């Protein structure tokens, strides 16, 4: 079965939040301390770009919707994502000698922690409860007894 | 032992142990995904979304360990990577 897939809104919101956090931290640091802002922006970029690549690979490609095929393509995409993150970090650390490591890694960590924070605070991730449905079925079950 | 050598050992340990932790976590996650998909194939789109999010959770700390390891190797330890 071949189907066209799109990035779900939950994942889109995570990616958008990652960009927003990166831009906000960069803007604040640009006002407070200009030479640190570029390091912070690069930290956010190193985190965001592999995530966008991974989401695109996972959700927007036309592929067979069989679990093991999907899992194989996810592992390939994850391998490339990790390689991309390591390559981008290495490029930044080798070529940008005046990098501010604390700004780079703190922005990287905060941007990465959107993966935990956005599902916690966003209403899009809440799973609808089936309590009322269970109550009815329990009541019906008791009546039948 | 020379301090630079200790830095290289620290960087290698960070990269190696981070990679091992990520491998175990992603392996377990993939196994559970296959199990869930085999039980209820109609839930694959929902499982894929949750898979992406949990993959991000599993990835986070190893990738940060890798980042700090690369920083130790490339920026702190002298004479490595130009």
Short mmCIF file of C-alpha atoms in Angstrom, two decimals:
data_model
loop_
_atom_site.label_atom_id
_atom_site.label_comp_id
_atom_site.label_asym_id
_atom_site.label_seq_id
_atom_site.Cartn_x
_atom_site.Cartn_y
_atom_site.Cartn_z
CA UNK A 1 0.00 0.00 0.00
CA UNK A 2 1.56 3.29 -1.10
CA UNK A 3 0.26 6.50 0.41
CA UNK A 4 1.21 10.17 0.49
CA UNK A 5 2.22 11.32 3.94
CA UNK A 6 2.47 14.76 5.50
CA UNK A 7 4.20 15.95 8.67
CA UNK A 8 1.60 15.77 11.49
CA UNK A 9 0.74 19.03 13.28
CA UNK A 10 2.31 17.84 16.56
CA UNK A 11 5.70 17.38 14.89
CA UNK A 12 5.32 20.66 13.00
CA UNK A 13 4.72 22.46 16.28
CA UNK A 14 7.88 20.93 17.79
CA UNK A 15 9.96 22.06 14.79
CA UNK A 16 8.43 25.54 14.81
CA UNK A 17 9.10 25.87 18.56
CA UNK A 18 12.72 24.84 18.03
CA UNK A 19 13.16 27.61 15.45
CA UNK A 20 11.38 30.13 17.67
CA UNK A 21 13.56 29.29 20.68
CA UNK A 22 16.71 29.57 18.56
CA UNK A 23 15.67 32.94 17.16
CA UNK A 24 14.59 34.27 20.58
CA UNK A 25 17.85 33.28 22.30
CA UNK A 26 19.87 34.73 19.41
CA UNK A 27 17.90 37.99 19.51
CA UNK A 28 18.28 38.37 23.27
CA UNK A 29 22.01 37.64 23.13
CA UNK A 30 22.41 39.97 20.15
CA UNK A 31 21.04 42.79 22.30
CA UNK A 32 22.99 41.83 25.46
CA UNK A 33 26.28 40.52 24.09
CA UNK A 34 26.78 40.55 20.33
CA UNK A 35 29.82 38.28 19.98
CA UNK A 36 28.01 35.43 21.74
CA UNK A 37 24.86 35.61 19.57
CA UNK A 38 26.40 33.85 16.56
CA UNK A 39 27.54 30.93 18.75
CA UNK A 40 24.02 30.61 20.16
CA UNK A 41 22.47 30.74 16.68
CA UNK A 42 24.87 28.04 15.44
CA UNK A 43 23.97 25.87 18.45
CA UNK A 44 20.28 26.12 17.59
CA UNK A 45 20.97 25.49 13.92
CA UNK A 46 23.01 22.36 14.64
CA UNK A 47 20.05 20.96 16.59
CA UNK A 48 17.23 22.08 14.28
CA UNK A 49 18.54 21.17 10.83
CA UNK A 50 19.00 17.40 11.55
CA UNK A 51 15.57 17.28 13.18
CA UNK A 52 13.93 18.84 10.11
CA UNK A 53 15.74 16.36 7.89
CA UNK A 54 14.61 13.45 10.09
CA UNK A 55 10.99 14.63 10.14
CA UNK A 56 10.95 15.05 6.37
CA UNK A 57 12.43 11.61 5.85
CA UNK A 58 10.01 10.02 8.29
CA UNK A 59 6.77 11.68 7.27
CA UNK A 60 6.79 13.22 3.81
CA UNK A 61 8.26 10.50 1.63
CA UNK A 62 6.02 8.18 -0.31
CA UNK A 63 6.79 4.77 1.09
CA UNK A 64 5.22 1.42 1.75
CA UNK A 65 3.27 1.51 5.03
CA UNK A 66 4.60 -1.77 6.36
CA UNK A 67 6.08 -1.62 9.85
CA UNK A 68 9.43 -3.30 9.20
CA UNK A 69 10.09 -1.28 6.01
CA UNK A 70 9.16 1.87 7.87
CA UNK A 71 11.44 0.95 10.76
CA UNK A 72 14.35 0.27 8.41
CA UNK A 73 13.92 3.67 6.75
CA UNK A 74 13.65 5.29 10.21
CA UNK A 75 16.96 3.74 11.26
CA UNK A 76 18.63 4.95 8.05
CA UNK A 77 17.20 8.45 8.60
CA UNK A 78 18.31 8.38 12.26
CA UNK A 79 21.84 7.35 11.26
CA UNK A 80 22.01 10.21 8.73
CA UNK A 81 20.55 12.60 11.32
CA UNK A 82 23.21 11.72 13.90
CA UNK A 83 25.92 11.98 11.23
CA UNK A 84 24.57 15.35 10.15
CA UNK A 85 24.54 16.65 13.75
CA UNK A 86 28.10 15.44 14.36
CA UNK A 87 29.32 16.86 11.02
CA UNK A 88 27.70 20.25 11.67
CA UNK A 89 29.17 20.41 15.18
CA UNK A 90 32.60 19.44 13.91
CA UNK A 91 32.39 22.07 11.16
CA UNK A 92 31.44 24.75 13.71
CA UNK A 93 34.10 23.74 16.24
CA UNK A 94 36.90 23.44 13.66
CA UNK A 95 36.17 26.50 11.53
CA UNK A 96 34.82 28.99 14.05
CA UNK A 97 37.71 29.42 16.50
CA UNK A 98 36.09 32.25 18.47
CA UNK A 99 33.08 30.11 19.32
CA UNK A 100 31.57 30.66 22.78
CA UNK A 101 31.08 27.04 23.94
CA UNK A 102 28.65 27.77 26.76
CA UNK A 103 26.32 29.72 24.46
CA UNK A 104 26.61 27.03 21.78
CA UNK A 105 25.85 24.10 24.07
CA UNK A 106 23.22 25.82 26.22
CA UNK A 107 21.28 26.87 23.11
CA UNK A 108 21.74 23.39 21.69
CA UNK A 109 20.44 21.83 24.91
CA UNK A 110 17.47 24.22 25.20
CA UNK A 111 16.53 23.71 21.55
CA UNK A 112 16.80 19.96 21.96
CA UNK A 113 14.70 20.05 25.13
CA UNK A 114 11.76 21.32 23.03
CA UNK A 115 11.27 17.62 22.26
CA UNK A 116 10.32 17.10 25.91
CA UNK A 117 8.81 20.47 26.71
CA UNK A 118 6.43 20.96 23.77
CA UNK A 119 4.53 17.68 24.30
CA UNK A 120 4.21 18.56 28.00
CA UNK A 121 2.71 22.02 27.48
CA UNK A 122 0.89 21.68 24.17
CA UNK A 123 -2.75 20.64 24.09
CA UNK A 124 -2.20 18.94 20.72
CA UNK A 125 -0.51 16.00 22.40
CA UNK A 126 -3.23 15.23 24.92
CA UNK A 127 -4.87 11.89 24.31
CA UNK A 128 -8.66 11.95 24.62
CA UNK A 129 -9.76 9.84 27.57
CA UNK A 130 -12.31 7.08 27.20
CA UNK A 131 -13.54 7.27 30.80
CA UNK A 132 -17.18 7.97 29.96
CA UNK A 133 -17.17 5.18 27.42
CA UNK A 134 -15.77 2.79 30.01
CA UNK A 135 -18.38 3.91 32.56
CA UNK A 136 -21.21 3.15 30.17
CA UNK A 137 -19.84 -0.19 29.27
CA UNK A 138 -19.28 -1.05 32.97
CA UNK A 139 -22.85 0.00 33.77
CA UNK A 140 -24.18 -2.07 30.92
CA UNK A 141 -22.04 -4.93 32.10
CA UNK A 142 -23.47 -4.68 35.64
CA UNK A 143 -27.03 -4.53 34.29
CA UNK A 144 -26.47 -7.66 32.32
CA UNK A 145 -25.34 -9.40 35.50
CA UNK B 1 49.85 10.53 32.39
CA UNK B 2 49.89 13.65 30.26
CA UNK B 3 46.86 15.95 30.58
CA UNK B 4 46.24 16.00 26.81
CA UNK B 5 46.04 12.21 26.74
CA UNK B 6 43.43 12.33 29.50
CA UNK B 7 41.41 14.79 27.41
CA UNK B 8 41.45 12.39 24.46
CA UNK B 9 40.37 9.52 26.73
CA UNK B 10 37.56 11.68 28.15
CA UNK B 11 36.35 12.63 24.67
CA UNK B 12 36.47 9.02 23.50
CA UNK B 13 34.55 7.82 26.57
CA UNK B 14 31.88 10.47 26.07
CA UNK B 15 31.43 9.51 22.41
CA UNK B 16 31.52 5.76 23.07
CA UNK B 17 29.27 5.54 26.11
CA UNK B 18 26.82 8.03 24.57
CA UNK B 19 26.65 5.93 21.40
CA UNK B 20 26.15 2.72 23.41
CA UNK B 21 23.29 4.26 25.42
CA UNK B 22 21.62 5.59 22.28
CA UNK B 23 21.96 2.20 20.58
CA UNK B 24 20.28 0.37 23.46
CA UNK B 25 17.49 2.96 23.74
CA UNK B 26 16.74 3.11 20.01
CA UNK B 27 16.86 -0.69 19.77
CA UNK B 28 14.29 -1.09 22.53
CA UNK B 29 12.16 1.67 20.98
CA UNK B 30 12.24 0.05 17.55
CA UNK B 31 11.32 -3.32 19.03
CA UNK B 32 8.33 -1.83 20.85
CA UNK B 33 7.28 0.01 17.68
CA UNK B 34 7.29 -3.24 15.71
CA UNK B 35 5.37 -4.97 18.49
CA UNK B 36 2.73 -2.24 18.56
CA UNK B 37 2.48 -2.14 14.76
CA UNK B 38 2.09 -5.90 14.61
CA UNK B 39 -0.69 -5.85 17.21
CA UNK B 40 -2.62 -2.96 15.69
CA UNK B 41 -1.51 -2.05 12.14
CA UNK B 42 -4.23 0.62 11.87
CA UNK B 43 -2.42 2.63 14.56
CA UNK B 44 0.84 2.94 12.56
CA UNK B 45 0.40 6.70 11.78
CA UNK B 46 -0.17 7.49 15.48
CA UNK B 47 2.67 5.19 16.53
CA UNK B 48 4.98 6.90 14.03
CA UNK B 49 4.28 10.32 15.56
CA UNK B 50 4.92 9.00 19.07
CA UNK B 51 7.99 7.19 17.75
CA UNK B 52 9.44 10.47 16.45
CA UNK B 53 8.89 12.19 19.80
CA UNK B 54 10.34 9.36 21.88
CA UNK B 55 13.24 9.09 19.44
CA UNK B 56 13.95 12.74 20.20
CA UNK B 57 13.89 11.98 23.93
CA UNK B 58 16.21 8.99 23.56
CA UNK B 59 18.52 10.94 21.28
CA UNK B 60 18.85 14.06 23.37
CA UNK B 61 21.37 13.13 26.03
CA UNK B 62 23.66 10.98 23.82
CA UNK B 63 23.77 13.75 21.21
CA UNK B 64 24.61 16.29 23.92
CA UNK B 65 27.33 13.93 25.22
CA UNK B 66 28.64 13.64 21.65
CA UNK B 67 28.60 17.44 21.32
CA UNK B 68 30.59 17.92 24.52
CA UNK B 69 32.94 15.10 23.51
CA UNK B 70 33.56 16.76 20.15
CA UNK B 71 34.15 20.05 21.93
CA UNK B 72 36.73 18.40 24.19
CA UNK B 73 38.42 16.75 21.20
CA UNK B 74 38.39 19.67 18.78
CA UNK B 75 38.50 22.77 20.94
CA UNK B 76 39.97 21.91 24.36
CA UNK B 77 42.60 19.32 23.43
CA UNK B 78 45.38 21.02 21.46
CA UNK B 79 46.69 19.66 18.17
CA UNK B 80 43.57 17.77 17.09
CA UNK B 81 41.61 18.78 13.98
CA UNK B 82 43.89 21.61 13.02
#
